[in-house]
Short mmCIF file of C-alpha atoms and ligand atoms in Angstrom, two decimals:
data_model
loop_
_atom_site.label_atom_id
_atom_site.label_comp_id
_atom_site.label_asym_id
_atom_site.label_seq_id
_atom_site.Cartn_x
_atom_site.Cartn_y
_atom_site.Cartn_z
CA MET A 1 -156.48 -166.97 -253.61
CA LYS A 2 -153.87 -165.63 -255.99
CA PRO A 3 -153.62 -161.81 -256.15
CA ILE A 4 -154.45 -160.46 -259.60
CA LYS A 5 -151.47 -158.56 -260.92
CA HIS A 6 -151.48 -159.36 -264.62
CA VAL A 7 -154.61 -159.24 -266.81
CA VAL A 8 -154.34 -160.81 -270.26
CA ILE A 9 -156.92 -159.77 -272.84
CA ALA A 10 -157.37 -162.20 -275.74
CA GLY A 11 -158.73 -160.37 -278.79
CA GLY A 12 -158.47 -156.82 -280.10
CA GLY A 13 -161.84 -155.93 -281.60
CA THR A 14 -164.13 -153.32 -280.08
CA ALA A 15 -164.47 -155.50 -276.96
CA GLY A 16 -160.75 -156.04 -276.46
CA TRP A 17 -159.79 -152.42 -276.88
CA ILE A 18 -162.60 -150.94 -274.77
CA THR A 19 -161.61 -153.42 -272.04
CA ALA A 20 -157.94 -152.56 -272.32
CA ALA A 21 -158.49 -148.80 -272.39
CA LEU A 22 -160.92 -148.68 -269.47
CA LEU A 23 -159.07 -151.15 -267.22
CA ASN A 24 -155.86 -149.28 -267.90
CA LYS A 25 -157.41 -145.87 -267.17
CA VAL A 26 -158.82 -146.95 -263.81
CA LEU A 27 -156.48 -149.72 -262.62
CA GLY A 28 -153.39 -149.13 -264.75
CA LYS A 29 -151.26 -148.20 -261.73
CA VAL A 30 -151.93 -151.47 -259.90
CA ILE A 31 -152.21 -154.10 -262.63
CA LYS A 32 -150.26 -154.95 -265.76
CA ILE A 33 -152.39 -155.35 -268.92
CA THR A 34 -151.42 -157.30 -272.04
CA LEU A 35 -153.64 -157.54 -275.12
CA ILE A 36 -153.07 -160.25 -277.73
CA GLU A 37 -154.83 -160.06 -281.09
CA SER A 38 -154.28 -161.60 -284.47
CA SER A 39 -154.37 -159.11 -287.34
CA THR A 40 -154.50 -162.16 -289.64
CA ILE A 41 -157.80 -163.26 -288.14
CA GLY A 42 -159.12 -159.68 -287.98
CA THR A 43 -162.30 -158.38 -286.36
CA ILE A 44 -165.99 -158.73 -287.18
CA GLY A 45 -165.96 -155.23 -288.71
CA VAL A 46 -169.56 -154.28 -287.87
CA GLY A 47 -170.99 -152.56 -284.79
CA GLU A 48 -171.21 -148.90 -285.78
CA ALA A 49 -174.24 -147.57 -283.91
CA THR A 50 -174.18 -146.71 -280.22
CA ILE A 51 -176.46 -145.39 -277.46
CA PRO A 52 -176.01 -142.34 -275.19
CA PRO A 53 -174.08 -143.99 -272.31
CA ILE A 54 -171.08 -144.08 -274.67
CA ILE A 55 -170.59 -140.41 -273.76
CA GLN A 56 -169.87 -141.56 -270.19
CA LEU A 57 -167.35 -144.08 -271.50
CA ASN A 58 -165.59 -141.38 -273.50
CA ASN A 59 -165.58 -139.09 -270.47
CA ALA A 60 -164.16 -141.85 -268.29
CA LEU A 61 -161.40 -142.35 -270.87
CA ALA A 62 -160.78 -138.57 -271.01
CA ILE A 63 -161.42 -138.58 -274.76
CA ASN A 64 -161.64 -135.27 -276.59
CA GLU A 65 -164.92 -135.30 -278.51
CA GLN A 66 -163.74 -133.40 -281.58
CA GLU A 67 -160.67 -135.57 -281.96
CA PHE A 68 -162.82 -138.67 -281.48
CA ILE A 69 -165.40 -137.65 -284.09
CA ASN A 70 -162.72 -136.85 -286.67
CA ALA A 71 -160.67 -139.99 -285.99
CA THR A 72 -163.61 -142.39 -286.25
CA ASN A 73 -165.49 -140.72 -289.15
CA ALA A 74 -168.36 -140.37 -286.67
CA SER A 75 -171.75 -138.78 -287.00
CA ILE A 76 -174.41 -137.99 -284.41
CA LYS A 77 -177.24 -140.37 -283.50
CA LEU A 78 -180.42 -138.95 -281.93
CA GLY A 79 -182.47 -142.15 -282.12
CA ILE A 80 -183.54 -145.07 -284.29
CA GLU A 81 -186.37 -144.82 -286.78
CA PHE A 82 -188.40 -148.04 -287.09
CA GLU A 83 -190.03 -148.25 -290.49
CA ASN A 84 -192.59 -150.93 -291.43
CA TRP A 85 -192.40 -152.61 -288.01
CA LYS A 86 -196.00 -152.13 -286.90
CA THR A 87 -197.46 -152.30 -290.42
CA THR A 88 -195.91 -151.59 -293.80
CA SER A 89 -195.69 -147.85 -294.51
CA HIS A 90 -195.88 -146.95 -290.81
CA SER A 91 -192.92 -145.57 -288.91
CA TYR A 92 -192.00 -144.29 -285.47
CA MET A 93 -188.78 -143.43 -283.70
CA HIS A 94 -187.13 -144.53 -280.51
CA ALA A 95 -185.78 -141.06 -279.88
CA PHE A 96 -183.21 -140.64 -277.11
CA GLY A 97 -183.89 -138.13 -274.34
CA SER A 98 -187.12 -137.09 -272.73
CA PHE A 99 -190.55 -136.02 -273.94
CA GLY A 100 -192.44 -132.82 -273.13
CA LYS A 101 -192.24 -131.91 -269.48
CA ASP A 102 -192.37 -134.54 -266.74
CA PHE A 103 -194.34 -133.63 -263.62
CA PRO A 104 -193.46 -134.89 -260.13
CA PHE A 105 -194.49 -138.56 -259.96
CA CYS A 106 -195.98 -138.39 -263.46
CA ASP A 107 -194.20 -138.83 -266.79
CA PHE A 108 -195.26 -136.50 -269.59
CA TYR A 109 -196.58 -139.27 -271.77
CA ASN A 110 -199.56 -139.68 -269.33
CA PHE A 111 -200.69 -136.20 -270.37
CA TRP A 112 -200.41 -137.25 -273.98
CA VAL A 113 -202.44 -140.44 -273.35
CA LYS A 114 -205.24 -138.37 -271.79
CA GLY A 115 -205.08 -135.99 -274.75
CA LYS A 116 -205.29 -138.93 -277.13
CA ILE A 117 -208.26 -140.46 -275.30
CA THR A 118 -210.05 -137.11 -275.35
CA GLY A 119 -209.48 -136.52 -279.07
CA CYS A 120 -206.20 -134.55 -279.30
CA GLU A 121 -204.49 -135.11 -282.68
CA ASP A 122 -200.90 -134.43 -281.62
CA SER A 123 -198.39 -137.24 -282.05
CA LEU A 124 -196.33 -138.15 -278.99
CA TRP A 125 -193.24 -137.31 -281.07
CA ASP A 126 -194.41 -133.69 -281.49
CA PHE A 127 -193.11 -133.36 -277.93
CA SER A 128 -189.68 -134.88 -278.51
CA LEU A 129 -186.87 -132.41 -279.13
CA ASN A 130 -184.66 -135.29 -280.29
CA TYR A 131 -187.23 -136.48 -282.84
CA GLN A 132 -187.93 -133.02 -284.23
CA ALA A 133 -184.20 -132.24 -284.58
CA ALA A 134 -183.53 -135.69 -286.10
CA LYS A 135 -186.19 -135.33 -288.79
CA ARG A 136 -184.90 -131.88 -289.74
CA HIS A 137 -181.28 -133.17 -289.76
CA LYS A 138 -180.21 -130.65 -287.13
CA PHE A 139 -177.78 -130.93 -284.24
CA ALA A 140 -175.66 -129.02 -281.75
CA PRO A 141 -174.81 -130.04 -278.18
CA LEU A 142 -177.60 -128.64 -276.00
CA ASN A 143 -177.90 -129.39 -272.30
CA THR A 144 -181.24 -127.66 -271.82
CA ILE A 145 -183.83 -125.98 -274.00
CA PRO A 146 -182.72 -122.30 -273.83
CA ASN A 147 -184.29 -120.25 -271.02
CA THR A 148 -185.96 -123.30 -269.49
CA GLN A 149 -185.01 -126.21 -267.28
CA LEU A 150 -186.26 -128.70 -269.85
CA PRO A 151 -183.62 -131.21 -270.99
CA GLY A 152 -181.85 -130.56 -274.28
CA LEU A 153 -180.62 -133.16 -276.79
CA SER A 154 -179.46 -136.61 -275.77
CA TYR A 155 -177.15 -138.22 -278.29
CA ALA A 156 -174.80 -141.02 -279.20
CA TYR A 157 -172.58 -141.69 -282.23
CA HIS A 158 -172.41 -143.69 -285.40
CA PHE A 159 -168.75 -144.50 -286.15
CA ASP A 160 -166.49 -146.64 -288.29
CA ALA A 161 -165.93 -149.85 -286.30
CA THR A 162 -162.39 -150.44 -287.60
CA ARG A 163 -161.32 -146.87 -286.96
CA TYR A 164 -162.87 -147.03 -283.48
CA ALA A 165 -160.80 -150.07 -282.49
CA GLU A 166 -157.68 -148.38 -283.98
CA TYR A 167 -158.41 -145.20 -282.02
CA LEU A 168 -158.76 -147.09 -278.74
CA LYS A 169 -155.65 -149.13 -279.52
CA LYS A 170 -153.58 -145.96 -279.87
CA LEU A 171 -155.07 -144.56 -276.69
CA ALA A 172 -154.53 -147.71 -274.63
CA THR A 173 -151.01 -148.50 -275.86
CA SER A 174 -149.89 -144.89 -275.37
CA ARG A 175 -151.03 -145.21 -271.75
CA GLY A 176 -149.15 -148.43 -271.05
CA VAL A 177 -151.12 -151.44 -272.36
CA LEU A 178 -148.75 -154.03 -273.86
CA HIS A 179 -149.92 -155.10 -277.35
CA ILE A 180 -148.92 -158.35 -279.05
CA ASP A 181 -150.00 -159.13 -282.61
CA ALA A 182 -149.98 -162.93 -282.77
CA LYS A 183 -152.31 -165.86 -283.05
CA ILE A 184 -153.13 -167.70 -279.84
CA GLU A 185 -152.21 -171.28 -280.78
CA GLN A 186 -153.01 -172.96 -277.50
CA VAL A 187 -154.75 -172.19 -274.22
CA ASN A 188 -153.07 -173.84 -271.21
CA GLN A 189 -154.89 -174.85 -268.03
CA CYS A 190 -153.92 -175.86 -264.52
CA PRO A 191 -154.64 -179.61 -264.35
CA HIS A 192 -156.12 -179.28 -260.83
CA SER A 193 -158.27 -176.14 -260.88
CA GLY A 194 -158.94 -175.91 -264.61
CA ASN A 195 -157.97 -172.23 -264.42
CA ILE A 196 -156.16 -170.83 -267.40
CA THR A 197 -152.47 -170.37 -266.73
CA SER A 198 -151.07 -169.14 -270.05
CA LEU A 199 -151.61 -168.64 -273.75
CA THR A 200 -149.17 -170.12 -276.25
CA LEU A 201 -148.37 -167.89 -279.24
CA ASP A 202 -146.09 -168.74 -282.21
CA ASP A 203 -142.84 -168.55 -280.32
CA THR A 204 -143.69 -167.54 -276.79
CA GLN A 205 -145.99 -168.15 -273.87
CA ILE A 206 -147.90 -165.43 -272.00
CA ASN A 207 -148.76 -166.13 -268.35
CA GLY A 208 -151.54 -164.28 -266.58
CA ASP A 209 -153.66 -164.19 -263.43
CA LEU A 210 -156.98 -163.14 -264.96
CA PHE A 211 -157.91 -163.64 -268.63
CA ILE A 212 -160.51 -161.62 -270.51
CA ASP A 213 -161.95 -163.48 -273.48
CA CYS A 214 -162.61 -160.93 -276.23
CA THR A 215 -162.10 -163.38 -279.09
CA GLY A 216 -165.54 -162.66 -280.54
CA GLN A 217 -167.77 -165.46 -281.77
CA ARG A 218 -164.87 -167.94 -281.42
CA ALA A 219 -165.06 -167.65 -277.60
CA LEU A 220 -161.68 -169.32 -277.52
CA LEU A 221 -161.19 -169.31 -273.75
CA ILE A 222 -164.66 -169.25 -272.21
CA GLU A 223 -166.22 -171.87 -274.51
CA GLN A 224 -163.65 -173.69 -276.61
CA THR A 225 -161.46 -174.24 -273.54
CA LEU A 226 -163.75 -174.04 -270.49
CA ASN A 227 -166.95 -175.37 -272.13
CA THR A 228 -168.99 -172.94 -270.08
CA GLY A 229 -172.28 -173.43 -271.95
CA PHE A 230 -174.72 -171.17 -273.76
CA VAL A 231 -178.31 -170.11 -273.12
CA ASP A 232 -179.99 -170.04 -276.52
CA TRP A 233 -182.62 -167.34 -277.12
CA SER A 234 -183.25 -168.01 -280.81
CA HIS A 235 -186.87 -169.02 -280.05
CA TYR A 236 -187.45 -165.42 -278.92
CA LEU A 237 -185.21 -163.69 -281.42
CA PRO A 238 -185.46 -165.68 -284.64
CA CYS A 239 -182.97 -163.75 -286.81
CA ASP A 240 -179.69 -165.64 -287.10
CA SER A 241 -177.89 -164.04 -290.06
CA ALA A 242 -176.86 -160.70 -291.42
CA VAL A 243 -175.39 -159.43 -294.65
CA ALA A 244 -173.41 -156.21 -294.43
CA VAL A 245 -172.18 -153.83 -297.10
CA GLN A 246 -170.91 -150.26 -297.15
CA SER A 247 -172.31 -147.73 -299.60
CA GLN A 248 -171.44 -144.21 -300.64
CA GLY A 249 -172.85 -141.41 -298.52
CA THR A 250 -175.79 -139.27 -299.60
CA ASP A 251 -176.36 -135.54 -299.46
CA SER A 252 -178.62 -135.66 -296.47
CA LEU A 253 -176.69 -136.71 -293.41
CA LYS A 254 -179.36 -138.16 -291.14
CA PRO A 255 -178.56 -137.90 -287.43
CA TYR A 256 -180.33 -141.19 -286.70
CA THR A 257 -180.19 -144.88 -287.56
CA ARG A 258 -182.82 -146.32 -289.88
CA SER A 259 -184.23 -149.76 -289.16
CA ILE A 260 -186.46 -150.84 -292.04
CA ALA A 261 -188.45 -154.05 -291.63
CA HIS A 262 -188.68 -156.45 -294.58
CA SER A 263 -190.54 -159.72 -295.02
CA ALA A 264 -188.09 -161.85 -292.99
CA GLY A 265 -186.00 -159.39 -290.99
CA TRP A 266 -184.89 -155.79 -291.13
CA GLN A 267 -182.36 -153.53 -292.77
CA TRP A 268 -180.07 -151.04 -291.05
CA GLN A 269 -178.70 -147.80 -292.45
CA ILE A 270 -176.02 -146.10 -290.38
CA PRO A 271 -174.88 -142.81 -291.91
CA LEU A 272 -171.24 -141.87 -291.25
CA GLN A 273 -169.53 -138.69 -292.42
CA SER A 274 -168.26 -140.19 -295.66
CA ARG A 275 -170.22 -143.39 -296.24
CA ILE A 276 -173.23 -145.36 -295.03
CA GLY A 277 -173.06 -148.68 -293.17
CA ASN A 278 -175.82 -151.01 -294.39
CA GLY A 279 -176.97 -154.45 -293.48
CA LEU A 280 -179.88 -156.81 -293.50
CA VAL A 281 -180.59 -158.93 -290.43
CA TYR A 282 -182.72 -161.94 -291.32
CA CYS A 283 -184.00 -165.35 -290.37
CA SER A 284 -182.37 -168.04 -292.52
CA ARG A 285 -185.49 -170.21 -292.17
CA TYR A 286 -187.38 -167.77 -294.36
CA LEU A 287 -184.68 -166.13 -296.48
CA SER A 288 -181.57 -167.60 -298.11
CA ASP A 289 -178.21 -165.81 -297.96
CA ASP A 290 -178.40 -165.09 -301.70
CA ALA A 291 -181.93 -163.71 -301.54
CA ALA A 292 -180.98 -161.57 -298.52
CA THR A 293 -177.96 -160.18 -300.37
CA GLN A 294 -180.08 -159.33 -303.42
CA LEU A 295 -182.75 -157.71 -301.23
CA LEU A 296 -180.15 -155.56 -299.48
CA LEU A 297 -178.41 -154.51 -302.69
CA LYS A 298 -181.77 -153.57 -304.22
CA ASN A 299 -182.57 -151.31 -301.27
CA LEU A 300 -179.29 -149.47 -300.76
CA PRO A 301 -179.43 -145.68 -300.42
CA ALA A 302 -176.43 -145.29 -302.80
CA GLU A 303 -173.86 -147.33 -304.76
CA PRO A 304 -172.09 -150.08 -302.77
CA ILE A 305 -168.37 -149.58 -302.13
CA THR A 306 -167.56 -152.97 -300.59
CA ALA A 307 -168.57 -156.54 -301.39
CA PRO A 308 -171.50 -157.87 -299.34
CA ARG A 309 -170.43 -160.08 -296.43
CA VAL A 310 -172.66 -162.66 -294.72
CA ILE A 311 -172.32 -163.05 -290.94
CA LYS A 312 -173.97 -165.88 -289.01
CA PHE A 313 -174.86 -165.49 -285.33
CA LYS A 314 -176.75 -167.13 -282.52
CA THR A 315 -178.70 -165.01 -280.04
CA GLY A 316 -178.25 -165.87 -276.42
CA ARG A 317 -175.83 -165.51 -273.56
CA ARG A 318 -172.94 -167.46 -272.15
CA LEU A 319 -174.22 -169.52 -269.19
CA LYS A 320 -171.66 -167.80 -266.98
CA GLN A 321 -170.09 -164.60 -268.25
CA TRP A 322 -167.31 -165.14 -265.70
CA HIS A 323 -166.11 -168.72 -265.24
CA LYS A 324 -162.99 -169.75 -263.29
CA ASN A 325 -160.38 -167.06 -264.06
CA VAL A 326 -161.93 -166.05 -267.40
CA VAL A 327 -164.32 -163.14 -267.92
CA SER A 328 -165.90 -163.03 -271.37
CA VAL A 329 -166.66 -159.64 -272.86
CA GLY A 330 -168.21 -158.71 -276.21
CA LEU A 331 -169.39 -161.35 -278.67
CA ALA A 332 -167.55 -164.04 -276.70
CA SER A 333 -170.08 -163.48 -273.91
CA GLY A 334 -173.12 -163.79 -276.16
CA PHE A 335 -175.10 -161.67 -278.56
CA LEU A 336 -178.46 -159.97 -278.83
CA GLU A 337 -179.14 -158.93 -282.36
CA PRO A 338 -178.20 -155.34 -283.23
CA LEU A 339 -181.72 -153.84 -283.33
CA GLU A 340 -181.22 -151.42 -280.44
CA SER A 341 -177.41 -151.09 -280.76
CA THR A 342 -176.78 -152.57 -277.33
CA SER A 343 -173.68 -154.76 -277.81
CA ILE A 344 -171.06 -152.06 -277.45
CA HIS A 345 -172.92 -150.82 -274.40
CA LEU A 346 -172.83 -154.34 -272.92
CA ILE A 347 -169.04 -154.29 -273.34
CA GLN A 348 -168.86 -150.97 -271.51
CA SER A 349 -171.07 -152.17 -268.66
CA ALA A 350 -169.25 -155.52 -268.31
CA VAL A 351 -165.92 -153.75 -267.92
CA THR A 352 -167.44 -151.22 -265.52
CA ARG A 353 -168.84 -154.11 -263.46
CA LEU A 354 -165.48 -155.89 -263.52
CA ILE A 355 -163.72 -152.76 -262.27
CA LYS A 356 -166.23 -152.35 -259.43
CA LEU A 357 -165.86 -156.01 -258.41
CA PHE A 358 -162.19 -156.38 -259.34
CA PRO A 359 -160.64 -159.34 -257.47
CA HIS A 360 -157.38 -157.62 -256.47
CA HIS A 361 -156.66 -160.17 -253.72
CA GLY A 362 -157.83 -163.22 -255.63
CA ILE A 363 -160.95 -164.63 -257.25
CA SER A 364 -163.69 -165.67 -254.83
CA GLU A 365 -166.73 -167.69 -255.89
CA THR A 366 -169.02 -165.17 -254.15
CA LEU A 367 -167.62 -162.36 -256.27
CA VAL A 368 -167.99 -164.37 -259.46
CA THR A 369 -171.58 -165.26 -258.55
CA GLU A 370 -172.40 -161.60 -257.95
CA PHE A 371 -170.84 -160.56 -261.26
CA ASN A 372 -172.76 -163.23 -263.14
CA LYS A 373 -176.03 -162.41 -261.37
CA GLN A 374 -175.78 -158.74 -262.35
CA SER A 375 -174.87 -159.62 -265.94
CA VAL A 376 -177.89 -161.90 -266.34
CA ILE A 377 -180.31 -159.31 -264.95
CA GLU A 378 -178.93 -156.69 -267.31
CA ILE A 379 -179.01 -158.73 -270.50
CA GLU A 380 -182.46 -160.23 -269.82
CA HIS A 381 -184.00 -156.74 -269.55
CA ILE A 382 -182.39 -155.77 -272.85
CA ARG A 383 -183.51 -159.05 -274.45
CA ASP A 384 -187.12 -158.31 -273.43
CA PHE A 385 -186.96 -154.82 -274.89
CA ILE A 386 -185.73 -156.16 -278.23
CA ILE A 387 -188.33 -158.96 -278.34
CA LEU A 388 -191.04 -156.34 -277.81
CA HIS A 389 -190.37 -154.84 -281.26
CA TYR A 390 -191.08 -158.20 -282.93
CA LYS A 391 -193.93 -159.34 -280.71
CA LEU A 392 -195.96 -156.14 -281.03
CA THR A 393 -196.09 -156.19 -284.81
CA ALA A 394 -199.47 -156.07 -286.50
CA ARG A 395 -197.97 -157.55 -289.68
CA GLU A 396 -199.39 -160.77 -291.03
CA ASP A 397 -198.00 -160.50 -294.53
CA SER A 398 -195.25 -163.14 -294.19
CA ALA A 399 -194.60 -166.34 -292.29
CA PHE A 400 -191.78 -164.59 -290.43
CA TRP A 401 -194.01 -161.85 -289.02
CA ARG A 402 -196.80 -164.29 -288.23
CA GLN A 403 -194.28 -166.34 -286.23
CA CYS A 404 -193.12 -163.21 -284.36
CA LYS A 405 -196.69 -162.17 -283.56
CA GLN A 406 -197.63 -165.58 -282.23
CA MET A 407 -194.42 -166.58 -280.45
CA ASP A 408 -194.20 -167.19 -276.71
CA ILE A 409 -192.41 -164.47 -274.83
CA PRO A 410 -190.62 -164.45 -271.45
CA HIS A 411 -192.90 -163.99 -268.39
CA SER A 412 -191.03 -160.83 -267.50
CA LEU A 413 -192.05 -159.24 -270.82
CA ALA A 414 -195.60 -160.60 -270.72
CA HIS A 415 -196.01 -158.89 -267.34
CA LYS A 416 -194.64 -155.60 -268.63
CA LEU A 417 -197.00 -155.70 -271.61
CA LYS A 418 -200.06 -156.42 -269.46
CA LEU A 419 -199.15 -153.77 -266.90
CA PHE A 420 -198.78 -151.17 -269.62
CA LYS A 421 -201.97 -152.10 -271.43
CA GLU A 422 -204.10 -152.09 -268.26
CA THR A 423 -202.57 -149.18 -266.33
CA GLY A 424 -200.25 -147.25 -268.65
CA LYS A 425 -197.41 -147.86 -266.19
CA VAL A 426 -193.86 -148.91 -267.00
CA VAL A 427 -191.63 -149.81 -264.10
CA ARG A 428 -187.88 -149.63 -264.59
CA GLU A 429 -186.44 -152.55 -262.66
CA ASN A 430 -182.97 -153.02 -261.21
CA ASP A 431 -181.56 -149.97 -262.88
CA GLU A 432 -182.26 -151.52 -266.29
CA LEU A 433 -180.70 -149.91 -269.35
CA PHE A 434 -183.83 -148.71 -271.13
CA ALA A 435 -185.75 -146.10 -269.19
CA GLU A 436 -189.54 -145.79 -269.06
CA VAL A 437 -189.53 -143.32 -271.94
CA ALA A 438 -187.89 -145.88 -274.26
CA TRP A 439 -190.48 -148.55 -273.44
CA GLN A 440 -193.31 -146.02 -273.83
CA GLN A 441 -192.14 -145.11 -277.32
CA VAL A 442 -191.96 -148.71 -278.52
CA PHE A 443 -195.32 -149.61 -276.93
CA ILE A 444 -197.04 -146.60 -278.46
CA GLY A 445 -195.04 -146.65 -281.69
CA GLN A 446 -196.11 -150.24 -282.29
CA GLY A 447 -199.72 -149.35 -281.61
CA LEU A 448 -200.36 -150.28 -277.98
CA ILE A 449 -202.30 -147.40 -276.41
CA PRO A 450 -202.95 -148.04 -272.69
CA ASP A 451 -206.46 -148.14 -271.23
CA ASP A 452 -205.55 -145.80 -268.38
CA TYR A 453 -203.19 -143.01 -267.36
CA ASN A 454 -201.82 -141.51 -264.15
CA SER A 455 -204.66 -139.62 -262.39
CA ILE A 456 -202.32 -136.74 -261.52
CA VAL A 457 -203.03 -135.63 -265.08
CA ASP A 458 -206.64 -134.87 -264.12
CA SER A 459 -205.44 -132.03 -261.93
CA LEU A 460 -205.11 -130.02 -265.19
CA SER A 461 -208.27 -128.76 -266.88
CA SER A 462 -208.59 -129.50 -270.60
CA GLU A 463 -207.77 -125.86 -271.29
CA GLN A 464 -204.58 -126.12 -269.23
CA LEU A 465 -203.71 -129.35 -271.01
CA ASN A 466 -204.09 -127.68 -274.41
CA ASP A 467 -201.99 -124.74 -273.24
CA LEU A 468 -199.28 -127.10 -272.02
CA PHE A 469 -199.20 -128.91 -275.35
CA SER A 470 -199.07 -125.78 -277.45
CA THR A 471 -196.38 -124.13 -275.27
CA LEU A 472 -194.20 -127.23 -275.46
CA LYS A 473 -194.58 -127.55 -279.23
CA THR A 474 -193.71 -123.88 -279.75
CA LEU A 475 -190.64 -124.20 -277.53
CA ILE A 476 -189.42 -127.32 -279.34
CA THR A 477 -189.97 -125.87 -282.81
CA SER A 478 -188.21 -122.62 -282.03
CA THR A 479 -185.31 -124.50 -280.44
CA VAL A 480 -184.87 -126.71 -283.51
CA ASP A 481 -185.12 -123.61 -285.77
CA GLN A 482 -182.00 -122.23 -284.05
CA LEU A 483 -179.89 -125.39 -284.42
CA PRO A 484 -177.31 -125.79 -287.20
CA THR A 485 -177.66 -128.71 -289.57
CA HIS A 486 -175.96 -131.95 -288.62
CA LYS A 487 -173.73 -131.54 -291.67
CA ASP A 488 -172.65 -128.02 -290.67
CA PHE A 489 -171.99 -129.16 -287.13
CA LEU A 490 -169.66 -131.92 -288.35
CA ALA A 491 -167.98 -129.64 -290.90
CA LYS A 492 -167.15 -127.19 -288.11
CA ILE A 493 -165.62 -129.98 -286.05
CA LYS A 494 -163.54 -131.12 -288.99
CA LYS A 495 -162.22 -127.61 -289.48
CA ALA A 496 -161.42 -127.24 -285.79
P1 LIG B 1 -164.44 -159.26 -282.88
O1 LIG B 1 -164.57 -157.94 -283.52
O2 LIG B 1 -164.75 -160.46 -283.69
O3 LIG B 1 -162.96 -159.38 -282.32
C1 LIG B 1 -162.39 -160.62 -281.97
C2 LIG B 1 -160.91 -160.43 -281.76
O4 LIG B 1 -160.35 -161.66 -281.31
C3 LIG B 1 -160.15 -160.04 -283.02
O5 LIG B 1 -159.17 -159.09 -282.72
C4 LIG B 1 -159.50 -161.34 -283.45
O6 LIG B 1 -158.35 -161.15 -284.20
C5 LIG B 1 -159.20 -161.93 -282.08
N1 LIG B 1 -158.97 -163.39 -282.08
C6 LIG B 1 -159.84 -164.39 -282.28
N2 LIG B 1 -159.22 -165.58 -282.22
C7 LIG B 1 -157.92 -165.33 -281.96
C8 LIG B 1 -156.76 -166.12 -281.79
N3 LIG B 1 -156.79 -167.44 -281.87
N4 LIG B 1 -155.58 -165.51 -281.53
C9 LIG B 1 -155.51 -164.14 -281.43
N5 LIG B 1 -156.57 -163.34 -281.60
C10 LIG B 1 -157.76 -163.93 -281.86
N6 LIG B 1 -173.06 -153.61 -281.71
C11 LIG B 1 -173.47 -152.35 -281.45
O7 LIG B 1 -173.31 -151.87 -280.32
N7 LIG B 1 -174.05 -151.59 -282.42
C12 LIG B 1 -174.31 -152.08 -283.65
O8 LIG B 1 -174.81 -151.36 -284.50
C13 LIG B 1 -173.97 -153.44 -283.93
N8 LIG B 1 -174.22 -153.99 -285.12
C14 LIG B 1 -173.91 -155.31 -285.33
C15 LIG B 1 -174.30 -155.94 -286.51
C16 LIG B 1 -174.06 -157.30 -286.69
C17 LIG B 1 -174.52 -157.98 -287.94
C18 LIG B 1 -173.35 -158.03 -285.70
C19 LIG B 1 -173.05 -159.50 -285.89
C20 LIG B 1 -172.94 -157.41 -284.55
C21 LIG B 1 -173.24 -156.07 -284.34
N9 LIG B 1 -172.89 -155.43 -283.15
C22 LIG B 1 -173.30 -154.16 -282.90
C23 LIG B 1 -172.04 -156.12 -282.19
C24 LIG B 1 -170.61 -155.60 -282.33
O9 LIG B 1 -170.16 -155.81 -283.64
C25 LIG B 1 -169.69 -156.30 -281.35
O10 LIG B 1 -170.24 -156.25 -280.06
C26 LIG B 1 -168.35 -155.61 -281.30
O11 LIG B 1 -167.82 -155.43 -282.57
C27 LIG B 1 -167.38 -156.40 -280.45
O12 LIG B 1 -166.90 -157.51 -281.14
P2 LIG B 1 -165.75 -158.34 -280.43
O13 LIG B 1 -164.62 -157.43 -280.14
O14 LIG B 1 -166.35 -159.09 -279.30
O15 LIG B 1 -165.37 -159.41 -281.55
#
């Protein structure tokens, strides 16, 4: 058991720099951290939409929000709008935050289900502050709805991926992380244990005790060197390609991501302060790279400002995220397609897990097993949530959607679907990332209305139920009326 005194991070994309910054912030006084990246190889250059836990990451790194927003060209994200997923010309939003007013032991959406069954016309999203603000392009930080105890807005960011890595690089190096810009030419192993001992660069060798593989899809240490293995999920998540392009911005600065389904995949639009990030995720079995590029260019919100770039990927996870003395983080550890913007979050949670289980006195197999067990549980829950969007489609208009509708799904998801349909219940397991309210929105948004609801709802008369609905709608509308526009909010930050 060799004490861990020097951590070497291979790779300086979003994964490398989040890892460096967070490890340094928490453990910087007891470990030395070196990050090696090759500016010649560069980074993947996508990954611009996030989810609300990023606020906790920024807080942990003691990041000033205004400075962060200005440095990364960021905008606010209140949710993701899914267009054409259930059927063409239908849309719904996975809005962050809560809905209506939860009662003890009974989520608000049960009240809505009863209303729906008894003929109420209100949409579930009439009761979402996030949705209503998003559609009116409004935003200001709001912890609670004024004069109530009801939660306010929950938000995340869209940002420029390159600027984000640059921002974290400055932060981490100013706090003591050693940065080397060089290509890793060779990975050296101990002939007995197989552990990695050092990395050979052009003219030098870097020794380390623990290595973090953040080399992206190359997975230079965890796969190319240790041959750890990969669990392929492409039978559940058939998209394997993306084409990305940046376009000019538009007048309306939407505080949400758009996910627009097409015949063999879906298109993202991520509005930043000065431009829009666009891409088409698709299944190469049904759409060629050229056809995908043409489809994307035809559907851009404004003129392109970069050349389209095709990116190939495989969905799945590394068999062991931690193997020997290598922990893989980011794309090196696997990839779930970007539909729910979960990859950056998985980086954050992997580093958080590593810090909690950090092997200061040496790496033990028990610790590694625990780390890997937690990682698998986490990513499988997220995988199921993403599959749900495809599986629950009602589309039959292309071979791609017919395949999605008919495909086998993991038992864990089949159980969740059945439980929801029969009882209206969603159970959040093992502290999984997506809360009940996220699952409820995708179930209902994609057209699955449960047969039953929580009986606590019946303690309200239909008159009381109507009163509750109309009070909540009035409160939400008047709160959104008072908010500044998203554009004005960002302009004020820029000025400050
Ligand atoms: P990379 O950015 O590829 O970085 C790899 C690093 O390793 C680079 O610095 C490179 O120079 C270095 N390197 C490699 N080999 C060597 C070598 N031999 N020597 C030295 N250095 C080396 N995530 C989200 O959360 N939200 C999104 O909206 C989102 N959208 C995405 C869209 C697409 C199409 C794809 C493919 C991914 C998306 N992701 C998204 C995922 C996100 O892009 C990644 O999780 C994130 O960018 C982290 O990438 P990385 O740092 O692991 O890899």
